[in-house]
Amino acid sequence: MAEKLLAIKPSTSPLAAVKGMNDILPAGVPRKDKLPDSALWRWFERTVDAVMTAHGYQSLLTPVVEPTALFVRGIGEATDIVEKEMYSWTDAMNGDALTLRPEITAGIVRAMIEHNALYNGPLRVWSIGPVFRHERPQKGRYRQFHQLDVEALGCAGPDVDAELILMLRRLWQALGLQIGQHVRLELNSLGQPAERAAHRAALVAYFERHAEQLDDDSKRRLHSNPLRILDSKNPALQGLIEAAPKLAEHLGAESRAHLDAVCAVLDAAGLDYRINPRLVRGLDYYNLTVFEWVTDHLGSQGTVCGGGRYDGLFEQLGGKPAPAIGFGLGIERLLLLIQELGLPVPSAAPDAYAVIGEGAPLPRVLATLDALRAAGVSVLMQAAGKDGWGGMKSQFKRADASGARHALVFGADELARGEVAIKPLRRADAAQTTRALADVAQWAGELLHA
Ligand code: ATP
Ligand code: MG
């Protein structure tokens, strides 16, 4: 290992990020790829936090690296993810087979089993973090991307499925997305294993009759996992897939009742949806309810969020059986959508920007800024270079570019009188005022609103 690292020659040429893996940068840093800035991310995270709290979901974090077996057993061997998208390697120290997580659900279920977390009953959890898939990078598709992952664990009823979907409507509304116009809901039922087996037999017979039309991927999956053929993105196969036997024809009364119960809640809540019989999802562990929120504004990367019920996964991973439902939301895609639509997002600008004159006594300036911050005012201070702060003119330029609503002018004259000048930057009608430094607690509030 150490020899391999030493083989990397010393060099001073700059290094770039790994292809398909992106930096999330502060607002105002110019970048060619137009990916959302960190201010947009933080706003998304704050919004998620509020919506999750309102629904009784608690946050949790699990490792980014997991045993490879977790995903092979959890996601399924014949899925795109396990077949060709995982970053897997053998640990050089002890030979363990490890993988960078390609999704978050399997790790959460592993953690729940390991800590016997459902001992006291159901648990609702959410997590945000990076996931890794070796795909061809393009807009809305990356090799490292981030998911919001939400799981209702130990919950069997269709009421929880509906609640989860309605919670997403709440999230869209909090982010300013319009249902119907910007995002819409597609829904399906995958039934229970026995129903899927009957459907699977019908599918195999159907695709065998049309084997000459299948591509290589589909031929391989015909016997390992024929349901996956329905998920194929190959345009040449779409006609064949369209006419294939539908799972709906094999659903039993209980499965149909579960779907009907979900729909009844959505209908009562006035949420529009479309039953899409071809919606199967790319992971093996789903049963009963599956759903996706899709958009027409992101080209072919149109799914912003997908989820479903996975009542068999706990058992499959060696735990006590426990019903569960959850979803994964692609944060980059969602933020790209918000950006693309030009939706209003809250400003990340500070309330005020301190412009500091040559020779101004720093202790008084910093004590004033500290008092302002204690009163809840956000203040950005001009950072001095080796020649001081630069001229007032250049400082005002920066104050303007920062988006702050006020400039706090700490000129040597003002400070000598124990004052600071407050210059409104965004309102032509408002005049400059002066305030006493000693009374800062009394006037700090003015900077928050005006
Ligand atoms: P797709 O059909 O677009 O490949 P998927 O079915 O593989 O999506 P999921 O495993 O359901 O996706 O992951 C949940 C969400 O994560 C997706 O709905 C999407 O928003 C996002 N996502 C999936 N793959 C990528 C990727 N490579 N880059 C960015 N976001 C992604
Ligand atoms: Mg995929």
Short mmCIF file of N, CA, C and O and ligand atoms in Angstrom, two decimals, residues 85 133 135 141 233, ligand 2:
data_model
loop_
_atom_site.label_atom_id
_atom_site.label_comp_id
_atom_site.label_asym_id
_atom_site.label_seq_id
_atom_site.Cartn_x
_atom_site.Cartn_y
_atom_site.Cartn_z
N GLU A 85 -22.93 -0.44 -11.09
CA GLU A 85 -22.77 0.95 -10.63
C GLU A 85 -22.02 1.11 -9.31
O GLU A 85 -21.79 2.23 -8.87
N ARG A 133 -22.50 6.16 -7.39
CA ARG A 133 -22.84 5.18 -8.43
C ARG A 133 -21.99 5.46 -9.65
O ARG A 133 -21.90 6.61 -10.09
N GLU A 135 -21.92 5.82 -12.92
CA GLU A 135 -22.77 6.00 -14.10
C GLU A 135 -22.07 6.99 -15.03
O GLU A 135 -21.11 7.64 -14.65
N ARG A 141 -27.12 13.66 -13.42
CA ARG A 141 -26.64 12.30 -13.14
C ARG A 141 -25.15 12.38 -12.84
O ARG A 141 -24.36 12.78 -13.69
N LYS A 233 -34.32 1.30 -20.19
CA LYS A 233 -34.45 2.62 -20.79
C LYS A 233 -34.19 2.56 -22.29
O LYS A 233 -34.21 3.59 -22.97
MG MG B 2 -30.38 4.58 -11.80
#
